[in-house]
XYZ file of C-alpha atoms in Angstrom:
589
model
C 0.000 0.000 0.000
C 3.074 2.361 1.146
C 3.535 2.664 -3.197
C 0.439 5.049 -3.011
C 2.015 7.626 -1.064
C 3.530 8.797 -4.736
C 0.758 10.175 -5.293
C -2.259 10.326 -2.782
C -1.116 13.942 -1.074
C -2.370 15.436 1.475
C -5.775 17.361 -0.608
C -6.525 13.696 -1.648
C -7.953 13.742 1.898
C -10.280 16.628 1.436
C -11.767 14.835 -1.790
C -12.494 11.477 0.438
C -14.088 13.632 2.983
C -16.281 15.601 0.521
C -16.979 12.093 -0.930
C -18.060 10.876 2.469
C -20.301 13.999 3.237
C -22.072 14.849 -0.147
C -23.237 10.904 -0.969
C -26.938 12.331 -0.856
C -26.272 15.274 -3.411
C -24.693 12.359 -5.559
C -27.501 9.745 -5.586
C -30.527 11.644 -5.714
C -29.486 12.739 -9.303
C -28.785 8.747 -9.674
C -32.329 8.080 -8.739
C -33.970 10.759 -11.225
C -31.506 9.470 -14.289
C -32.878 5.983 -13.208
C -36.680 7.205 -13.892
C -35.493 8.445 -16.937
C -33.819 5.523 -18.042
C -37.059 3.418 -17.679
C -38.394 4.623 -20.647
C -35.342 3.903 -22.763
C -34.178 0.565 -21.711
C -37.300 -0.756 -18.775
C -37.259 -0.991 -14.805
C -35.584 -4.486 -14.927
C -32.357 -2.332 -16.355
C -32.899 1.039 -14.934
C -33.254 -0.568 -11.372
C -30.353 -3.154 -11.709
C -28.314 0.207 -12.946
C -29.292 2.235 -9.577
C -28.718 -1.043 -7.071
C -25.337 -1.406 -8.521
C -24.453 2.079 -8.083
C -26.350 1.830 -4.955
C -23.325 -0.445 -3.740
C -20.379 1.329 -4.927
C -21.184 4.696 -3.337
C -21.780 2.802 -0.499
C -18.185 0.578 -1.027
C -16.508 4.358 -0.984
C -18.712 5.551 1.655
C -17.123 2.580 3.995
C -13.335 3.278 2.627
C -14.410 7.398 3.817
C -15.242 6.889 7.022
C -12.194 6.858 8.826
C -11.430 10.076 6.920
C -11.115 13.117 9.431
C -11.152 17.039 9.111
C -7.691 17.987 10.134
C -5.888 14.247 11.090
C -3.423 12.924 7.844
C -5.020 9.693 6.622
C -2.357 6.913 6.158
C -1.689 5.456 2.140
C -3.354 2.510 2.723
C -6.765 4.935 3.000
C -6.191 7.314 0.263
C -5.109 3.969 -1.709
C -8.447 2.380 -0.463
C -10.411 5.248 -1.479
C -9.091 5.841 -4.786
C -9.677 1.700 -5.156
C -13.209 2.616 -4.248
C -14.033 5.342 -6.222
C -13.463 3.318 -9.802
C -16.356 1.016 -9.754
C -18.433 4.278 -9.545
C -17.291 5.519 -12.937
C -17.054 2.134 -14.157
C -20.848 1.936 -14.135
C -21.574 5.351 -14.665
C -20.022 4.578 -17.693
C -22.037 1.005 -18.151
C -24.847 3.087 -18.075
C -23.486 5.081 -21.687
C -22.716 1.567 -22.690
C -26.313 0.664 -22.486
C -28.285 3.419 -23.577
C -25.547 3.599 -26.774
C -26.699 -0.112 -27.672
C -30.540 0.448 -27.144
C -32.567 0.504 -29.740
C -32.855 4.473 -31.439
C -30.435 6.450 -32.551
C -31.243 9.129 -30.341
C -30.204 7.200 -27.221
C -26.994 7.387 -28.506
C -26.906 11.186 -28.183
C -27.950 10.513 -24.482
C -24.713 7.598 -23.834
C -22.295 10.731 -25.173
C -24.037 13.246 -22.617
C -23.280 10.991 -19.879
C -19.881 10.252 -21.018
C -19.166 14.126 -21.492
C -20.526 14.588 -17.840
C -18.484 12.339 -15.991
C -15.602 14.287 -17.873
C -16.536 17.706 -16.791
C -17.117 16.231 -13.404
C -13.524 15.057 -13.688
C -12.558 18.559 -13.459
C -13.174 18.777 -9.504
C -9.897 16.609 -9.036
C -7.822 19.165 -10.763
C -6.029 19.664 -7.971
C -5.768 16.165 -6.993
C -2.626 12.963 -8.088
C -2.812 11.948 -11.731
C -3.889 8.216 -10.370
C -7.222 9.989 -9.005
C -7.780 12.211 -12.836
C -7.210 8.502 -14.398
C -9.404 6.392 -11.831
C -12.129 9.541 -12.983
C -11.627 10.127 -16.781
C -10.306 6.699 -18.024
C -13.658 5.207 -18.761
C -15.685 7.972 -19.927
C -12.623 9.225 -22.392
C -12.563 5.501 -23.936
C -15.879 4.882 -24.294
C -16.388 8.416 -26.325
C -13.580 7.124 -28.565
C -14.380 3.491 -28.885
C -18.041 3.332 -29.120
C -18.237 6.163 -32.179
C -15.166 4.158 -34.184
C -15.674 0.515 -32.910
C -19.694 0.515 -32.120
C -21.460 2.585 -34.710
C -22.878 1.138 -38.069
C -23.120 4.963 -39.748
C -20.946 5.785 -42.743
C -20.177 8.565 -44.674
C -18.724 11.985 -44.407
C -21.292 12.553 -41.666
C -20.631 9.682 -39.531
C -16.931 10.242 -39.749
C -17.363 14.146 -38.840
C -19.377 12.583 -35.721
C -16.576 10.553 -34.337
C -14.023 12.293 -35.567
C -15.721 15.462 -33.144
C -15.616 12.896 -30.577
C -12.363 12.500 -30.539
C -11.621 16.717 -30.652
C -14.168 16.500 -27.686
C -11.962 14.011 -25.482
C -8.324 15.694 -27.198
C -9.742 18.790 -25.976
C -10.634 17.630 -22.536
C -7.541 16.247 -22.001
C -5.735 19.817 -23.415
C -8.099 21.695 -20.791
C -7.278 19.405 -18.140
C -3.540 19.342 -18.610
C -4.081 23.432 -18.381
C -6.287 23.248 -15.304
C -4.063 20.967 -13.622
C -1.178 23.366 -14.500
C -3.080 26.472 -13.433
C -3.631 24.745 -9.979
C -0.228 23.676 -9.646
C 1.050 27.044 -9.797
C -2.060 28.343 -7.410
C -1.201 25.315 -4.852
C 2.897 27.185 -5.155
C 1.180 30.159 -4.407
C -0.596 28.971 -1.362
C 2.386 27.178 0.064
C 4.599 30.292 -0.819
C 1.557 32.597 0.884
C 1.589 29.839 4.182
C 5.494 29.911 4.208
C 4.978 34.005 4.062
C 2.628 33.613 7.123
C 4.569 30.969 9.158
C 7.735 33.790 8.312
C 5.822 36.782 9.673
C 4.509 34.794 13.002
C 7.781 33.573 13.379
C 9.503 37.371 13.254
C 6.382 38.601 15.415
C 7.178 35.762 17.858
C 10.807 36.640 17.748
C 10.029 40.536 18.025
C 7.497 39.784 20.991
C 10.624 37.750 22.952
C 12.924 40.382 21.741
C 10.799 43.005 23.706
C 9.942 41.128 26.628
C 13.765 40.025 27.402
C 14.677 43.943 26.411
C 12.159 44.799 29.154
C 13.596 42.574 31.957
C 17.127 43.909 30.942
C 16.550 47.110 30.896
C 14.001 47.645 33.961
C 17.009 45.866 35.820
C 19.614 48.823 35.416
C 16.634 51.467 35.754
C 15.945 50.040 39.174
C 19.628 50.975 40.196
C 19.081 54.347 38.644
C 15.695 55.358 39.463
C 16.711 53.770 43.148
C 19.321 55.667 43.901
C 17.555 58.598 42.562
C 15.404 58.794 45.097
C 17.656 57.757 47.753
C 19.631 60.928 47.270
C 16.329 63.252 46.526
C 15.780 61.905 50.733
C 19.301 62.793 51.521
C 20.283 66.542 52.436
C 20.436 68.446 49.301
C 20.620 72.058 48.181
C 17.763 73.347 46.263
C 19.803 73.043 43.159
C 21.100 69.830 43.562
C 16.798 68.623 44.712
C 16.087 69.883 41.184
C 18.674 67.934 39.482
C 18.058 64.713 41.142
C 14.223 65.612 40.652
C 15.267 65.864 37.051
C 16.869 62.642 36.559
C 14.016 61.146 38.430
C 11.461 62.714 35.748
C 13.599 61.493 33.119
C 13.830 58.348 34.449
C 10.019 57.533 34.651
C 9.514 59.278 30.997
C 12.136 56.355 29.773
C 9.792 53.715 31.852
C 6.664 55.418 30.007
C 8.163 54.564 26.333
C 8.852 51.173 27.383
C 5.441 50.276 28.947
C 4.060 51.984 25.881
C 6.065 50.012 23.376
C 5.624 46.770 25.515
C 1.773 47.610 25.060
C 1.548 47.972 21.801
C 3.680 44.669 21.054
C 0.860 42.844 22.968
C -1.642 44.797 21.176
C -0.514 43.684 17.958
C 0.028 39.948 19.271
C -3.608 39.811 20.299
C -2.783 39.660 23.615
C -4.023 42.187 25.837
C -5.995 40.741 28.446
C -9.174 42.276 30.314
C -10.351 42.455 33.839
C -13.445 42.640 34.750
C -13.877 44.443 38.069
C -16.464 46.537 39.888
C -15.615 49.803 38.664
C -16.569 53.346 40.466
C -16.631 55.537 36.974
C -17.469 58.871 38.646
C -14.836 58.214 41.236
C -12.511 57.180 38.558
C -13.325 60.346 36.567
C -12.764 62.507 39.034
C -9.488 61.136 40.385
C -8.139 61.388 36.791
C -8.998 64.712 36.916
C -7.070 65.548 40.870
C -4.344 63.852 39.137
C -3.257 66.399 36.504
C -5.115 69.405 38.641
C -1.358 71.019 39.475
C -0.271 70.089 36.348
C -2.641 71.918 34.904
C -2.480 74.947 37.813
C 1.481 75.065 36.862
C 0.587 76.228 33.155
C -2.439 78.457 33.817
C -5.242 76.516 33.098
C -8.596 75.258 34.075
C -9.081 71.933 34.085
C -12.972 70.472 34.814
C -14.887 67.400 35.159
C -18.699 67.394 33.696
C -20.633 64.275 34.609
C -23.902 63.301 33.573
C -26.164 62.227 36.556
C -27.489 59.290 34.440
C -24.176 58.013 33.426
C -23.877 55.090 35.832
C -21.578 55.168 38.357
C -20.182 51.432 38.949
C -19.814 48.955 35.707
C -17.943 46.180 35.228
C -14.582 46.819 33.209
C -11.126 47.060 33.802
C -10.534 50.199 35.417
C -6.384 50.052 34.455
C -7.216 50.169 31.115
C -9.917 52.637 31.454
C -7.684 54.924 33.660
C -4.760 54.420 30.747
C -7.116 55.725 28.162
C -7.961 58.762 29.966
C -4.872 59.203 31.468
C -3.228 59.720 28.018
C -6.403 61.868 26.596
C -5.762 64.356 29.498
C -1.864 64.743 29.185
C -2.448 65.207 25.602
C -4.632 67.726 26.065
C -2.455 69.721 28.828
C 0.493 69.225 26.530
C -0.707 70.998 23.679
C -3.139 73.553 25.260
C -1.148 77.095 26.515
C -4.289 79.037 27.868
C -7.868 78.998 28.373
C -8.205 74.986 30.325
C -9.040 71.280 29.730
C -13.012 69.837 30.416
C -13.373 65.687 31.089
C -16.861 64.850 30.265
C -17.973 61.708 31.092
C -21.979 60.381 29.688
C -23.674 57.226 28.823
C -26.544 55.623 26.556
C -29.771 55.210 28.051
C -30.706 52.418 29.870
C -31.932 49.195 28.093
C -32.597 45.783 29.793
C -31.039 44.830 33.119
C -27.983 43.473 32.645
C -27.618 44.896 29.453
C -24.410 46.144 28.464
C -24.556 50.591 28.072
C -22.325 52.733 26.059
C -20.206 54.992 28.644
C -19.027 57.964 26.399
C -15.719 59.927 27.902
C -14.861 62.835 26.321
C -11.896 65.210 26.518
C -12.017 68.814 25.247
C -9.461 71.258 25.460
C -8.925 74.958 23.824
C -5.464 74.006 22.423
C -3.960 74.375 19.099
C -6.017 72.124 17.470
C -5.157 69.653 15.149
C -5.484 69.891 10.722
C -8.350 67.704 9.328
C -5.678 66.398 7.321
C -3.629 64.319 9.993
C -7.079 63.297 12.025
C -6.623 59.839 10.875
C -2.812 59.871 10.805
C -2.547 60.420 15.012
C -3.497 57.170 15.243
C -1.079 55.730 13.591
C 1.909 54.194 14.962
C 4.889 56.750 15.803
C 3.060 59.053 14.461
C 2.274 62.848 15.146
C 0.730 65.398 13.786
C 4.164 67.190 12.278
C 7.941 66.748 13.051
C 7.408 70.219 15.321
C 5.153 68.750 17.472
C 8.067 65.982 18.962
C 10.221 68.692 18.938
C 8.375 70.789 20.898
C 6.379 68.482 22.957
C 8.440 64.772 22.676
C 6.743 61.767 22.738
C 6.786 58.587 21.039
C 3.481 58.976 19.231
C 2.136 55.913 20.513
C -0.483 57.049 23.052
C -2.963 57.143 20.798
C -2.354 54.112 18.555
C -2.430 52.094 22.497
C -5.604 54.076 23.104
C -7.320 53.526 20.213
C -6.480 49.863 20.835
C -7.748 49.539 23.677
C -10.786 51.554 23.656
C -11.899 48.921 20.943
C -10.954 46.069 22.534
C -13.279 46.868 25.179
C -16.140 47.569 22.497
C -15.735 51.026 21.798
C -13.676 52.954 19.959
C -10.870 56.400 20.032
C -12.347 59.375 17.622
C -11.108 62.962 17.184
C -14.485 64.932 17.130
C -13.230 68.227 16.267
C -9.770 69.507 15.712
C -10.780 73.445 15.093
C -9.922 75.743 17.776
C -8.920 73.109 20.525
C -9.209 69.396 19.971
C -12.096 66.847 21.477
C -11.553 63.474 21.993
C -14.654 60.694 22.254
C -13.311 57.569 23.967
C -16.057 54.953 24.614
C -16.112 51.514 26.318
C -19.165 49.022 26.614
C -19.437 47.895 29.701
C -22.553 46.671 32.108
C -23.845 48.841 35.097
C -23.724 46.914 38.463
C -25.230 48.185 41.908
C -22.581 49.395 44.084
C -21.111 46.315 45.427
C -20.795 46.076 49.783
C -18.091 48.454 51.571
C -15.828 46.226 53.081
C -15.815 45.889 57.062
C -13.637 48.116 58.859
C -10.591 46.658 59.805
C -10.442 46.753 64.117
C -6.776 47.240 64.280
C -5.008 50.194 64.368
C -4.584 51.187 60.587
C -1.386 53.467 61.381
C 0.995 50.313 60.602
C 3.843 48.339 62.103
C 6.553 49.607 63.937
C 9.156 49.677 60.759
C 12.321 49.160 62.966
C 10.480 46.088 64.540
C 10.547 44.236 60.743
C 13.081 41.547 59.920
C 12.728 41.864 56.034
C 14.330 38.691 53.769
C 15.755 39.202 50.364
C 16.527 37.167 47.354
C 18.361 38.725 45.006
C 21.799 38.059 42.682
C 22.136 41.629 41.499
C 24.574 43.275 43.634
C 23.029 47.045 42.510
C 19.121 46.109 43.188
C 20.815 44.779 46.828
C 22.002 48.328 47.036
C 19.027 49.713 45.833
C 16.731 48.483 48.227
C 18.907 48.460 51.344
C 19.604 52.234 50.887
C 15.717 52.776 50.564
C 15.196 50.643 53.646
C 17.746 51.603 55.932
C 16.657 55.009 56.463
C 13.257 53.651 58.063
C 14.869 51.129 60.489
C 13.403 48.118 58.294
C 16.374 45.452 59.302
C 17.443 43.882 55.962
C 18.916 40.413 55.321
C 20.185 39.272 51.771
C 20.972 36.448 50.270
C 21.629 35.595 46.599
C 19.425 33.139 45.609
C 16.250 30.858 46.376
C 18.413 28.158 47.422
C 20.130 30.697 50.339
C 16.341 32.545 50.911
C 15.331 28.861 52.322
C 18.526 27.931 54.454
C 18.358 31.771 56.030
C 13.756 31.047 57.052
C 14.989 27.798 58.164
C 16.996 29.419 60.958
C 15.405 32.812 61.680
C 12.336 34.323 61.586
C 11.197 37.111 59.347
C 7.992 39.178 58.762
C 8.563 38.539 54.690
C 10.146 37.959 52.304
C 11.287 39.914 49.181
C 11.802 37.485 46.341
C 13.453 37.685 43.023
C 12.259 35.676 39.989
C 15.198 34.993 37.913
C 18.126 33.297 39.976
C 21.271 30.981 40.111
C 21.083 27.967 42.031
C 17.164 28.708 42.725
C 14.863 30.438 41.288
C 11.754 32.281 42.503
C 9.276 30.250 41.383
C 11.048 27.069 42.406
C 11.885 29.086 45.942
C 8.404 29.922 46.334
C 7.061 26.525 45.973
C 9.140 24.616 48.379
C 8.008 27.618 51.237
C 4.422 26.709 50.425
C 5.547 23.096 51.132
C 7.140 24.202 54.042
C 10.050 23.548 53.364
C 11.734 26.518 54.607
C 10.302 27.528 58.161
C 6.647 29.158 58.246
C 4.617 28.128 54.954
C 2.520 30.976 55.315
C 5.121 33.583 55.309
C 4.206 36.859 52.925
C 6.360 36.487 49.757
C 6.480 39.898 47.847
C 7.878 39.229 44.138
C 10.377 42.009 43.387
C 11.367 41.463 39.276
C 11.655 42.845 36.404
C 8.702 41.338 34.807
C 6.735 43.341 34.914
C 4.660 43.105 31.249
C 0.281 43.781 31.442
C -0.707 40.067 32.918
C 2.450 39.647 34.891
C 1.189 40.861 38.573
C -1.898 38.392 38.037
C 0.414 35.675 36.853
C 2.744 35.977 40.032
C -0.451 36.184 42.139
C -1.892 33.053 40.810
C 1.344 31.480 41.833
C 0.901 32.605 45.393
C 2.983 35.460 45.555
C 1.143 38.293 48.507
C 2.258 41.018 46.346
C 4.109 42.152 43.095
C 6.174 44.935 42.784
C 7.528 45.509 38.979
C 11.535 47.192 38.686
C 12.370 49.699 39.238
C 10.487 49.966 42.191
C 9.409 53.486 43.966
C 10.029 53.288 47.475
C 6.656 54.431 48.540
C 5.667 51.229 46.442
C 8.464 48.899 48.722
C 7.295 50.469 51.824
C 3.534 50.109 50.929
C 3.975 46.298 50.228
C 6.083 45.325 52.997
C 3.742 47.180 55.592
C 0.846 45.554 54.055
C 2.350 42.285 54.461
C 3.617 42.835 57.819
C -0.006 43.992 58.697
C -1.221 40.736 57.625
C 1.367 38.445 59.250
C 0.897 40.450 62.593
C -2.850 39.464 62.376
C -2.412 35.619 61.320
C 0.044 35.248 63.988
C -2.474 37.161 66.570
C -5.245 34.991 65.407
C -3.088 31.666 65.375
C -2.039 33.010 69.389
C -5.404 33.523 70.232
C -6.537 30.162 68.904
């Protein structure tokens, strides 16, 4: 059987599977040419005719049905099916053969139709190995040429112009089919080149997508021993000069961080891989925070910035209010960049109110009295890298990808980014659909004292192998009496909870010996003094999805490099709040 494999390809299978599938579509014609036949030849032959063919579509229909969308049928099939599918022509063919020998010359007209069609119907297996075009077109191409010279008593000029069209008819086939067959070869190339083309450009998207995400760990690495000792020295006693500059570099700093989240973003966004929450969402609350956060901003230049919100726009939904905040965050630095007087207006409005549960439009929209921007370039700002002229980086920087993120974003959560007007000051339209939920409980007060632990009572733990982050952090902790012990890997982390006790731990990803994950793991297991200790991942990864990813492990928190010591001081006291009450609880228990 293996000999088959010459020529039954892979498209052989999608002809047995059609085969298999369409067997009504083929014998319901059967049956009608059978009534038809009646009249020429009688039931006796007409019915013999349709039981016979009767058995050989069912003969392929059994060699079919192991056939299956998507799985590479073995030789032996395709050899089995091919087999199969010749006693159908055969008596397709028989059928010419009889209605050429019955009596009238006009049934003879009727044996060449049939012929002709199983020739034309030939044509489907263009595509297909020349075994399956000769298994197809052998009998109906012999039987056009044999019966008109061999079988046919007429003579004369007319009788020889009759076969000898026969014969152009079958040369003729056989020409079109050799061009068909050549036409699909080069469309099959095509295809393959087209799939090759594809596989190529997933392959460099894949490549670009790892490209950015180790550029992200590498890089956020050496910014955390920047940014870190940035702010270590903007604590430290410094003349108002020196403040600024270190104030500087720390502004710098964090603009650098903002290209790379924004070109990390888009990466995903063009991978299809930005991922949603869905969490109870205070939109007037959120509004209005966005707007208290670029208030000074907005005092420093001169202008007004205000929030307008429609009393029927709902006030909690369910969306993700990162993304949401991102969006609006960008629309309203935008619009303070590139406005010099008059102010800024955040406007936030919804659809009406369908059916409970039924998802509303929430319309936010940003309008400020800045330059404007020309009709020209109103589809262009959404572009990629892309501004409205070379003056405005000049003037204003960026990257020219807030917008292209936006946009992004806005639709993936069913809306869309538009530029409403760009005469006289620019307005934005972001919208999002999302579904309005009832304000969901307050959470119960919590009974302890919320001013937080002592800080020079803590016995902090830290992994980590890079000698700068275990400067970094120890500078930002020593000043508030946190007492700091570091190791340099997993492997250490475990040996040092084994023999002291510590109020949490601080835990790198990537490491020699032991890595986080692995670290982490064996500590759940117990395997290194309290299970239940608070494990805080400090690391560089720190892509969208990454904090939920490290939270599903069972990390307590997740603090992306390079970390802001309000950010390291938040965490730890949070964890040390929650230790101090398990081991209060466990006491009193």
């Amino acid at each position: 059987m293996h000999r088959f494999a010459i020529w039954a390809d892979d498209r052989l299978d999608e002809v047995a599977l059609d085969t298999h599938r369409l067997l009504p579509s083929r014998l319901i014609p059967a049956a009608l040419t059978s009534v038809a036949v009646i009249f020429a030849v009688g039931a006796p032959f007409a019915l013999g005719w349709l039981a016979a063919l009767a058995w050989a579509e069912g003969l392929a229909r059994l060699a079919t049905r192991r056939f299956r969308p998507g799985v590479r049928a073995s030789p032996g099939l395709r050899a089995g099916f091919v087999l199969a599918a010749l006693p159908i022509n055969l008596i397709w063919s028989a059928l010419g053969a009889l209605l050429w020998f019955a009596p009238g010359p006009e049934l003879k007209m009727a044996a060449v139709a049939i012929w002709a069609g199983q020739i034309v119907y030939t044509q489907n297996f263009r595509h297909q190995p020349v075994a399956l075009l000769a298994v197809s077109a052998m009998a109906p191409m012999t039987s056009l040429i044999a019966f008109p010279l061999f079988f046919y008593d007429a003579h004369g000029v007319a009788a020889n112009v009759a076969r000898w069209s026969l014969i152009a008819v079958v040369l003729t086939a056989i020409n079109v089919m050799a061009a068909n067959r050549a036409a699909a070869n080069r469309l099959d190339a095509l295809t393959q080149n087209l799939r090759e083309e594809r596989e190529r450009a997933l392959e460099a998207n894949r490549a670009k997508s790892t490209f950015v995400a180790v550029t992200s760990h590498e890089l956020r690495t050496p910014m955390n021993g920047l940014l870190g000792m940035a702010h270590a020295l903007d604590r430290s006693n410094l003349d108002d000069a020196q403040r600024r500059h270190v104030r500087l570099m720390i502004k710098s700093g964090d603009s650098l961080m903002q290209v790379l989240n924004d070109v990390l973003d888009l990466s995903k966004i063009e991978a299809g891989r930005v991922d949603l929450d869905q969490a109870a969402v205070n939109l007037h609350d959120l509004v209005h925070a966005a707007g208290d956060a670029w208030r000074d901003a907005a005092a420093a230049k001169g202008l007004e910035l205000r929030t307008e919100i429609d009393p029927s726009a709902p006030a909690w939904i369910l969306a993700d209010p990162q993304r949401i905040r991102q969006v609006l965050m960008n629309l309203i630095s935008n619009g303070l960049k590139f406005t010099s007087q008059g102010g800024l207006t955040i406007q936030l409005s919804a659809s009406e109110p369908g059916l409970a549960d039924e998802a509303r439009e929430v319309r936010l929209r940003v309008v400020d009295t800045g330059a404007g921007i020309d009709a020209q370039v109103h589809d262009r700002i959404f572009e990629s890298f892309t501004q409205a002229d070379n003056a405005v980086s000049r003037s204003h920087g960026g990257t020219g990808l807030g917008l292209t993120i936006s946009r992004a974003l806005a639709r993936q959560m069913g809306g869309d980014l538009v530029l409403e007007s760009g005469v006289g000051g620019a307005a934005f339209l972001f919208t999002l659909r999302a579904v309005p939920i009832a304000a969901p409980a307050a959470p119960p007060e919590a009974a302890e004292d919320q001013d937080g632990p002592d800080l020079g009572a803590l016995r902090i733990l830290m992994a980590e192998d890079n000698a700068i982050n275990q400067v970094v952090v120890r500078t930002m902790l020593e000043a508030t009496g946190v007492v700091l012990t570091i190791v340099d890997d997993g492997q250490a982390a475990l040996d040092a909870l084994k023999v002291e006790t510590f109020d949490a731990v601080l835990m790198n990803i990537n490491m020699p010996v032991m890595d986080g994950m692995t670290a982490l793991a064996a500590i759940r297991a117990g395997q290194g003094g309290d299970p239940a200790i608070p494990v805080i991942a400090l690391t560089a990864s720190a892509m969208s999805g990454d904090r939920e990813r490290f939270l599903a492990m069972g990390f307590d928190d997740h603090l992306g490099k390079p970390v802001r010591p309000i950010d390291l001081l938040s965490s730890i006291c949070a964890a040390a709040r929650d230790e101090t009450g398990r081991r209060t609880e466990a006491a009193r228990s």
